Short mmCIF file of C-alpha atoms in Angstrom, two decimals:
data_model
loop_
_atom_site.label_atom_id
_atom_site.label_comp_id
_atom_site.label_asym_id
_atom_site.label_seq_id
_atom_site.Cartn_x
_atom_site.Cartn_y
_atom_site.Cartn_z
CA MET O 1 -85.42 75.47 29.76
CA PHE O 2 -86.65 72.68 31.99
CA THR O 3 -87.06 70.52 28.56
CA LEU O 4 -83.45 71.00 27.91
CA LEU O 5 -82.21 70.30 31.27
CA HIS O 6 -84.65 67.41 31.56
CA GLY O 7 -83.46 65.93 28.31
CA LEU O 8 -79.71 66.55 29.48
CA TRP O 9 -80.71 64.18 32.26
CA LYS O 10 -82.24 61.99 30.52
CA TYR O 11 -79.42 61.63 28.13
CA LEU O 12 -76.74 61.22 30.94
CA PHE O 13 -78.79 58.88 33.12
CA GLN O 14 -81.51 56.84 31.44
CA ARG O 15 -80.68 53.84 29.17
CA ASP O 16 -82.85 52.26 26.78
CA GLU O 17 -83.60 48.86 28.17
CA TYR O 18 -84.39 45.78 25.81
CA CYS O 19 -85.23 42.41 27.25
CA ILE O 20 -83.86 39.26 25.60
CA LEU O 21 -85.34 35.70 26.20
CA ILE O 22 -82.69 32.87 25.99
CA LEU O 23 -84.67 29.77 24.74
CA GLY O 24 -83.85 26.25 23.88
CA LEU O 25 -83.83 22.53 25.14
CA ASP O 26 -82.32 21.52 28.15
CA ASN O 27 -78.61 21.45 28.38
CA ALA O 28 -78.11 23.42 25.28
CA GLY O 29 -76.27 25.69 27.24
CA LYS O 30 -78.37 28.59 27.87
CA THR O 31 -76.97 29.53 31.33
CA THR O 32 -73.74 29.33 30.44
CA PHE O 33 -74.21 31.35 27.54
CA LEU O 34 -75.73 33.87 30.03
CA GLU O 35 -72.80 33.77 32.24
CA GLN O 36 -70.33 33.77 29.50
CA THR O 37 -72.07 37.24 28.42
CA LYS O 38 -71.72 38.47 31.85
CA ILE O 39 -68.55 37.97 32.14
CA GLN O 40 -67.23 39.62 28.94
CA PHE O 41 -69.51 42.61 29.62
CA THR O 42 -69.27 43.48 33.08
CA ARG O 43 -66.20 44.66 34.63
CA ASN O 44 -65.03 42.95 37.84
CA TYR O 45 -67.67 40.29 37.26
CA LYS O 46 -66.05 36.85 38.21
CA GLY O 47 -69.44 34.90 38.18
CA MET O 48 -69.98 31.13 38.73
CA ASN O 49 -67.93 28.17 37.68
CA LEU O 50 -68.88 27.55 34.39
CA ASN O 51 -68.39 24.12 34.89
CA LYS O 52 -70.62 23.57 37.44
CA ILE O 53 -73.55 25.06 36.39
CA THR O 54 -76.68 22.93 36.55
CA SER O 55 -79.99 22.71 34.64
CA THR O 56 -82.13 25.73 35.68
CA VAL O 57 -85.76 24.98 36.90
CA GLY O 58 -86.78 28.84 36.91
CA LEU O 59 -85.39 32.04 36.16
CA ASN O 60 -81.99 33.37 35.78
CA VAL O 61 -81.63 37.13 34.97
CA GLY O 62 -78.82 39.19 33.86
CA LYS O 63 -78.26 42.71 33.08
CA ILE O 64 -75.36 44.22 30.45
CA ASP O 65 -75.01 47.42 29.49
CA VAL O 66 -73.62 47.95 25.58
CA GLY O 67 -72.76 51.26 24.70
CA SER O 68 -75.81 53.01 25.32
CA VAL O 69 -78.39 50.53 25.59
CA ARG O 70 -78.92 48.31 28.36
CA LEU O 71 -80.13 44.35 28.13
CA MET O 72 -81.65 42.43 30.03
CA PHE O 73 -81.75 38.71 29.81
CA TRP O 74 -84.24 36.12 30.81
CA ASP O 75 -82.87 32.49 30.85
CA LEU O 76 -85.86 30.00 31.30
CA GLY O 77 -85.26 26.08 32.05
CA GLY O 78 -85.49 24.30 28.76
CA GLN O 79 -86.85 20.89 30.22
CA GLU O 80 -90.08 19.54 28.29
CA GLU O 81 -92.54 20.65 31.16
CA LEU O 82 -91.24 24.07 31.58
CA GLN O 83 -91.17 24.84 28.07
CA SER O 84 -95.19 25.60 29.01
CA LEU O 85 -93.85 28.84 30.80
CA TRP O 86 -91.96 30.26 27.72
CA ASP O 87 -94.96 31.64 25.94
CA LYS O 88 -95.57 34.21 29.35
CA TYR O 89 -92.56 35.77 28.30
CA TYR O 90 -93.26 36.49 24.81
CA ALA O 91 -94.95 39.70 25.00
CA GLU O 92 -92.58 41.87 26.59
CA SER O 93 -89.63 40.37 25.06
CA HIS O 94 -87.72 42.46 22.24
CA GLY O 95 -85.43 40.00 21.25
CA VAL O 96 -85.05 35.85 21.28
CA ILE O 97 -81.85 33.94 21.17
CA TYR O 98 -82.66 30.11 20.59
CA MET O 99 -79.84 27.83 21.95
CA ILE O 100 -79.01 24.64 20.05
CA ASP O 101 -76.55 21.84 21.01
CA SER O 102 -74.42 21.31 17.97
CA ASP O 103 -73.09 18.01 19.57
CA ASP O 104 -76.85 16.45 19.81
CA ARG O 105 -77.80 15.12 16.58
CA GLU O 106 -80.38 12.94 18.33
CA ARG O 107 -82.66 15.66 19.67
CA LEU O 108 -82.33 18.20 17.06
CA PRO O 109 -85.85 17.19 15.68
CA GLU O 110 -87.31 17.48 19.05
CA SER O 111 -85.36 21.05 19.40
CA LYS O 112 -87.15 22.09 15.77
CA LEU O 113 -90.37 21.28 17.14
CA ALA O 114 -90.03 23.30 20.20
CA PHE O 115 -88.61 26.00 17.74
CA ASP O 116 -91.49 25.77 15.40
CA LYS O 117 -94.06 25.91 18.31
CA MET O 118 -92.18 29.27 19.41
CA LEU O 119 -92.51 30.64 16.06
CA GLY O 120 -95.89 30.18 15.77
CA SER O 121 -96.56 32.22 18.55
CA GLU O 122 -98.05 35.61 17.54
CA SER O 123 -96.71 37.50 19.98
CA LEU O 124 -93.01 36.81 18.80
CA GLU O 125 -94.42 38.24 15.49
CA GLY O 126 -91.29 40.56 13.95
CA VAL O 127 -89.20 39.90 17.01
CA PRO O 128 -85.60 39.51 15.92
CA LEU O 129 -84.38 35.90 16.36
CA LEU O 130 -80.66 34.50 16.95
CA VAL O 131 -80.16 30.92 16.38
CA VAL O 132 -77.01 29.97 18.39
CA GLY O 133 -75.71 26.77 17.77
CA ASN O 134 -73.43 26.08 20.89
CA LYS O 135 -70.84 23.94 21.68
CA GLN O 136 -68.46 24.32 18.59
CA ASP O 137 -65.63 23.72 20.40
CA ILE O 138 -66.78 19.88 20.61
CA GLU O 139 -65.08 17.92 17.94
CA ASN O 140 -67.33 16.63 14.92
CA CYS O 141 -70.23 18.74 16.28
CA MET O 142 -72.61 19.80 13.74
CA THR O 143 -71.71 23.00 11.74
CA VAL O 144 -73.88 25.98 11.19
CA ALA O 145 -75.00 24.59 7.96
CA ASP O 146 -75.73 21.52 9.22
CA ILE O 147 -78.20 23.00 11.53
CA LYS O 148 -79.50 25.77 8.65
CA ASP O 149 -80.63 22.85 6.82
CA VAL O 150 -82.41 21.30 9.13
CA PHE O 151 -84.21 24.37 10.20
CA ASN O 152 -84.30 25.87 6.86
CA GLU O 153 -88.09 24.38 6.68
CA SER O 154 -89.13 26.81 9.21
CA ALA O 155 -88.28 29.46 7.11
CA PRO O 156 -91.84 30.31 6.13
CA ARG O 157 -92.50 30.54 9.85
CA ILE O 158 -89.79 32.92 10.19
CA GLY O 159 -91.21 35.36 7.90
CA LYS O 160 -89.89 38.94 7.93
CA ARG O 161 -88.25 39.06 11.17
CA ASP O 162 -84.57 39.48 11.41
CA CYS O 163 -82.83 36.19 11.56
CA LEU O 164 -79.06 34.84 11.89
CA VAL O 165 -77.55 31.63 12.72
CA GLN O 166 -74.47 31.98 14.98
CA PRO O 167 -71.65 29.46 15.83
CA VAL O 168 -70.77 29.77 19.24
CA SER O 169 -68.99 28.28 22.35
CA ALA O 170 -70.39 29.41 25.32
CA LEU O 171 -67.62 27.64 27.47
CA GLN O 172 -64.75 28.77 25.77
CA GLY O 173 -66.52 32.18 25.01
CA THR O 174 -65.90 32.73 21.01
CA GLY O 175 -68.97 34.06 19.13
CA ILE O 176 -70.75 35.70 21.90
CA ASN O 177 -69.38 39.15 21.21
CA GLU O 178 -70.76 38.77 17.65
CA SER O 179 -73.90 37.46 18.85
CA ILE O 180 -74.67 40.41 21.31
CA GLU O 181 -73.55 42.98 18.64
CA TRP O 182 -75.89 41.80 16.40
CA ILE O 183 -78.62 41.53 18.98
CA VAL O 184 -78.36 45.02 19.78
CA GLN O 185 -78.62 46.34 16.25
CA CYS O 186 -81.76 44.62 15.45
CA VAL O 187 -83.68 45.39 18.55
CA LYS O 188 -82.63 48.97 18.29
CA ARG O 189 -83.81 49.05 14.71
CA ASN O 190 -87.03 47.08 15.35
CA ILE O 191 -89.12 49.99 15.65
CA HIS O 192 -92.23 47.64 16.26
CA ARG O 193 -90.79 46.99 19.90
CA PRO O 194 -89.72 50.57 21.54
CA PRO O 195 -87.88 49.75 24.65
CA LYS O 196 -88.33 50.79 28.19
CA ARG O 197 -86.23 53.67 29.64
CA SER O 198 -84.42 52.88 33.02
CA ASP O 199 -82.45 54.92 35.15
CA ILE O 200 -78.64 53.96 35.21
CA THR O 201 -78.28 53.19 39.20
CA MET D 1 -61.29 41.24 67.14
CA GLY D 2 -61.78 42.75 64.36
CA PHE D 3 -58.27 41.97 63.36
CA PHE D 4 -58.63 38.46 63.81
CA ASP D 5 -62.00 38.07 61.90
CA THR D 6 -60.02 39.73 58.92
CA LEU D 7 -57.26 37.40 59.18
CA ALA D 8 -59.52 34.24 59.63
CA ARG D 9 -61.50 35.16 56.62
CA TRP D 10 -58.12 35.93 54.54
CA LEU D 11 -56.65 33.05 55.42
CA GLY D 12 -60.16 31.12 54.01
CA MET D 13 -60.80 29.64 57.53
CA LYS D 14 -64.20 31.41 58.00
CA LYS D 15 -66.90 31.71 55.61
CA LYS D 16 -68.86 34.37 54.34
CA GLU D 17 -72.19 35.21 56.46
CA VAL D 18 -75.54 35.83 54.62
CA ASN D 19 -78.45 36.48 55.70
CA VAL D 20 -81.53 34.55 54.61
CA ILE D 21 -85.53 34.83 55.29
CA CYS D 22 -87.12 31.73 55.28
CA VAL D 23 -90.89 32.46 54.64
CA GLY D 24 -94.40 30.37 53.56
CA LEU D 25 -97.83 29.52 54.53
CA ASP D 26 -98.28 27.56 58.03
CA ASN D 27 -97.60 23.85 57.93
CA SER D 28 -95.68 24.03 54.56
CA GLY D 29 -92.54 22.80 56.43
CA LYS D 30 -90.34 25.62 56.95
CA THR D 31 -89.11 24.49 60.00
CA THR D 32 -88.34 21.07 59.05
CA ILE D 33 -86.42 21.91 55.96
CA ILE D 34 -84.14 24.55 58.07
CA ASN D 35 -84.06 21.71 60.59
CA GLN D 36 -82.75 19.22 57.91
CA LEU D 37 -80.15 21.46 56.79
CA LYS D 38 -78.41 21.95 60.00
CA PRO D 39 -75.72 19.72 61.29
CA GLN D 40 -76.86 16.24 62.15
CA ASN D 41 -75.82 16.70 65.87
CA ALA D 42 -77.99 20.16 66.14
CA GLN D 43 -81.25 18.68 64.81
CA GLN D 44 -84.39 18.70 66.75
CA SER D 45 -86.25 15.37 66.65
CA ASP D 46 -89.87 17.06 66.84
CA ILE D 47 -91.04 20.01 65.19
CA VAL D 48 -93.68 22.03 66.57
CA PRO D 49 -95.51 25.34 64.86
CA THR D 50 -93.27 28.65 65.23
CA ILE D 51 -94.44 31.19 67.09
CA GLY D 52 -92.97 34.76 65.70
CA PHE D 53 -89.60 33.21 64.41
CA THR D 54 -86.35 31.62 65.20
CA VAL D 55 -83.02 32.00 64.36
CA GLU D 56 -80.75 29.39 62.89
CA LYS D 57 -77.69 28.77 61.42
CA PHE D 58 -76.12 26.21 58.96
CA ALA D 59 -73.36 26.28 56.48
CA SER D 60 -73.23 25.40 53.18
CA ALA D 61 -69.77 24.65 51.03
CA SER D 62 -68.41 28.35 51.05
CA LEU D 63 -71.26 30.23 53.04
CA SER D 64 -72.19 30.29 56.17
CA PHE D 65 -76.33 30.97 56.76
CA THR D 66 -78.09 32.45 59.08
CA VAL D 67 -82.01 31.96 58.66
CA PHE D 68 -84.87 33.99 59.95
CA ASP D 69 -87.16 31.24 60.15
CA MET D 70 -90.41 33.20 60.22
CA SER D 71 -93.88 31.66 61.47
CA GLY D 72 -96.41 31.34 58.77
CA GLN D 73 -99.35 31.64 60.71
CA GLY D 74 -101.68 34.37 59.78
CA ARG D 75 -101.46 36.58 62.67
CA TYR D 76 -97.42 36.69 62.28
CA ARG D 77 -97.42 37.27 58.67
CA ASN D 78 -96.90 41.07 59.30
CA LEU D 79 -93.74 40.09 60.88
CA TRP D 80 -91.97 39.07 57.85
CA GLU D 81 -91.38 42.45 56.08
CA HIS D 82 -89.37 43.96 58.92
CA TYR D 83 -86.55 41.56 57.79
CA TYR D 84 -86.58 41.60 54.00
CA LYS D 85 -84.17 44.67 54.37
CA ASP D 86 -81.51 42.71 55.69
CA ALA D 87 -81.83 39.47 53.60
CA GLN D 88 -79.72 38.56 50.79
CA ALA D 89 -82.21 35.75 49.72
CA ILE D 90 -85.49 34.39 50.02
CA ILE D 91 -86.61 30.97 50.63
CA PHE D 92 -90.31 30.34 49.79
CA VAL D 93 -91.65 27.14 50.99
CA ILE D 94 -95.11 25.88 49.51
CA ASP D 95 -96.85 23.11 50.48
CA SER D 96 -97.50 21.24 47.01
CA SER D 97 -100.03 18.86 48.10
CA ASP D 98 -102.38 22.05 49.79
CA LYS D 99 -104.35 23.05 46.24
CA LEU D 100 -106.54 24.64 48.46
CA ARG D 101 -104.62 27.41 49.97
CA MET D 102 -102.19 27.71 47.00
CA VAL D 103 -104.07 31.04 46.22
CA VAL D 104 -103.15 32.12 49.57
CA ALA D 105 -99.63 31.58 49.44
CA LYS D 106 -99.81 33.07 45.88
CA ASP D 107 -101.50 36.50 47.49
CA GLU D 108 -98.77 36.37 50.26
CA LEU D 109 -96.01 36.18 47.63
CA GLU D 110 -97.47 39.21 45.81
CA GLN D 111 -97.45 41.15 48.66
CA LEU D 112 -93.76 40.26 49.47
CA LEU D 113 -92.99 41.39 45.75
CA ASN D 114 -94.54 44.40 46.37
CA ASN D 115 -92.57 45.41 49.33
CA GLN D 116 -90.52 48.41 48.88
CA ASP D 117 -87.47 46.48 50.13
CA ILE D 118 -87.77 43.81 47.74
CA LEU D 119 -89.06 45.81 44.78
CA SER D 120 -85.49 47.65 44.60
CA LYS D 121 -83.44 44.46 45.12
CA ARG D 122 -82.09 41.83 42.33
CA ILE D 123 -82.68 39.42 45.52
CA PRO D 124 -82.62 35.51 44.44
CA ILE D 125 -85.88 33.73 45.63
CA LEU D 126 -85.57 30.11 46.09
CA PHE D 127 -89.25 28.10 46.22
CA TYR D 128 -89.43 24.75 47.70
CA ALA D 129 -92.25 22.64 46.37
CA ASN D 130 -92.59 20.76 49.78
CA LYS D 131 -94.39 17.53 50.38
CA MET D 132 -93.54 16.11 47.24
CA ASP D 133 -93.96 12.61 48.87
CA MET D 134 -97.74 13.22 49.25
CA LYS D 135 -100.12 11.10 46.89
CA GLU D 136 -101.68 14.07 45.64
CA SER D 137 -98.64 16.69 45.44
CA LEU D 138 -98.24 18.82 42.56
CA SER D 139 -95.25 19.05 40.31
CA ALA D 140 -92.76 21.63 40.47
CA VAL D 141 -93.96 23.08 37.22
CA LYS D 142 -97.36 22.89 38.29
CA VAL D 143 -97.02 24.78 41.80
CA SER D 144 -94.92 27.58 39.59
CA GLN D 145 -97.82 27.80 37.32
CA MET D 146 -100.27 27.86 39.79
CA MET D 147 -98.41 30.37 41.96
CA GLY D 148 -97.67 32.60 38.99
CA LEU D 149 -93.97 32.65 39.07
CA GLU D 150 -93.76 33.65 35.42
CA THR D 151 -94.46 37.03 36.74
CA ILE D 152 -91.18 37.32 38.59
CA LYS D 153 -89.28 39.00 35.75
CA ASP D 154 -86.26 41.06 37.67
CA LYS D 155 -85.26 38.49 40.15
CA PRO D 156 -83.54 35.18 39.67
CA TRP D 157 -85.80 32.17 40.92
CA HIS D 158 -85.65 28.68 41.27
CA ILE D 159 -87.99 25.92 42.19
CA CYS D 160 -87.50 22.56 43.51
CA ALA D 161 -89.32 19.71 44.84
CA SER D 162 -88.55 18.70 48.27
CA ASN D 163 -88.97 16.01 50.75
CA ALA D 164 -87.91 17.85 54.14
CA ILE D 165 -88.53 14.33 55.94
CA THR D 166 -85.86 12.76 53.92
CA GLY D 167 -84.24 15.65 52.92
CA GLU D 168 -84.51 14.75 49.27
CA GLY D 169 -84.16 18.01 47.32
CA LEU D 170 -83.13 20.27 49.59
CA PRO D 171 -79.35 20.53 48.76
CA GLU D 172 -80.05 21.36 45.32
CA GLY D 173 -81.98 24.46 46.45
CA VAL D 174 -78.91 25.59 48.61
CA GLU D 175 -76.30 25.10 46.10
CA TRP D 176 -78.79 27.26 43.96
CA VAL D 177 -78.70 30.00 45.96
CA THR D 178 -75.19 29.61 47.26
CA ASP D 179 -74.21 30.30 43.71
CA GLN D 180 -76.49 32.91 43.48
CA ILE D 181 -75.26 34.85 46.34
CA ARG D 182 -71.84 34.30 44.95
CA SER D 183 -72.10 35.76 41.54
CA MET D 184 -74.14 38.89 43.01
CA LYS D 185 -70.86 39.50 44.93
CA LYS D 186 -68.19 41.07 42.68
#
């Protein structure tokens, strides 16, 4: 009887919690992406002015509920010196979103370097990876195909993990829904990293 | 009076009030920072070590802050925890030129984070890596590594290098806190 009630309690008041890292070079739009996600998935959330977001030095967090799961986002600073902090979060993350500024062709190689370094980390093995080509609202930006061309060289490093390249405009909010749905699906399916259980409060 | 308050807020004449607690080791520059944030005519010209705590007020673009400027001396540090409950944000000041006592600051931060009143809240923490003008000072990133800030995973945090004497770096931090507090309120 107790087990039954306990199960019911858990079913009603607990959610699976997954931690998602948002990485990428500075000025790729990570914080904007996070804010836009919060706006789209939280009722009555006004958020900050998307045009006024400045560079992150530290950590922004966000929590959203999608159906029966809760996603906890960690948005880290992307500046070069700050990239040394990224690996501290790898062991505890269930998914990674990697942001690319589709309008910045010059820094694409730099972005790829950081990307490769991230992929090389053992503690991220098997973790689903979503590559986001942000700023698709800008004219003449690189398409997903262009980005794939460059990042294809990293394919062996990606290995068996789930991976998707998704076009997004964080400022306008297009593509966010698809991104989140995909990441939810993948982290649920990934049995190697079981979620944390957390109370809904 | 309550009616006029509501009316004033409704008309946008009165800014929202928030409580902030400012902590950090002694001689890290807490009072100097708060002093620098106050309006020009209210600033003091000389700063002495704080005993106990002082309450100060200043305003940013959209919020009016009430700051509890705590004393950083060892014997007064146990006072900090009494103010955690009402705080909507924490400002933690670090002397970035004092490598020796960085571990002490780290210890104090750990204690702060493990406090019951803080543990349950998603309260934003702003770090000022102060005294960046000193020759031997560490960069903000180095400070964040030494302080082990990456262990904070459930609260938003931000670190800025600052120079409290000239006021460099201070507005960025306040802006961040303002944004965070406003986005917390739905």
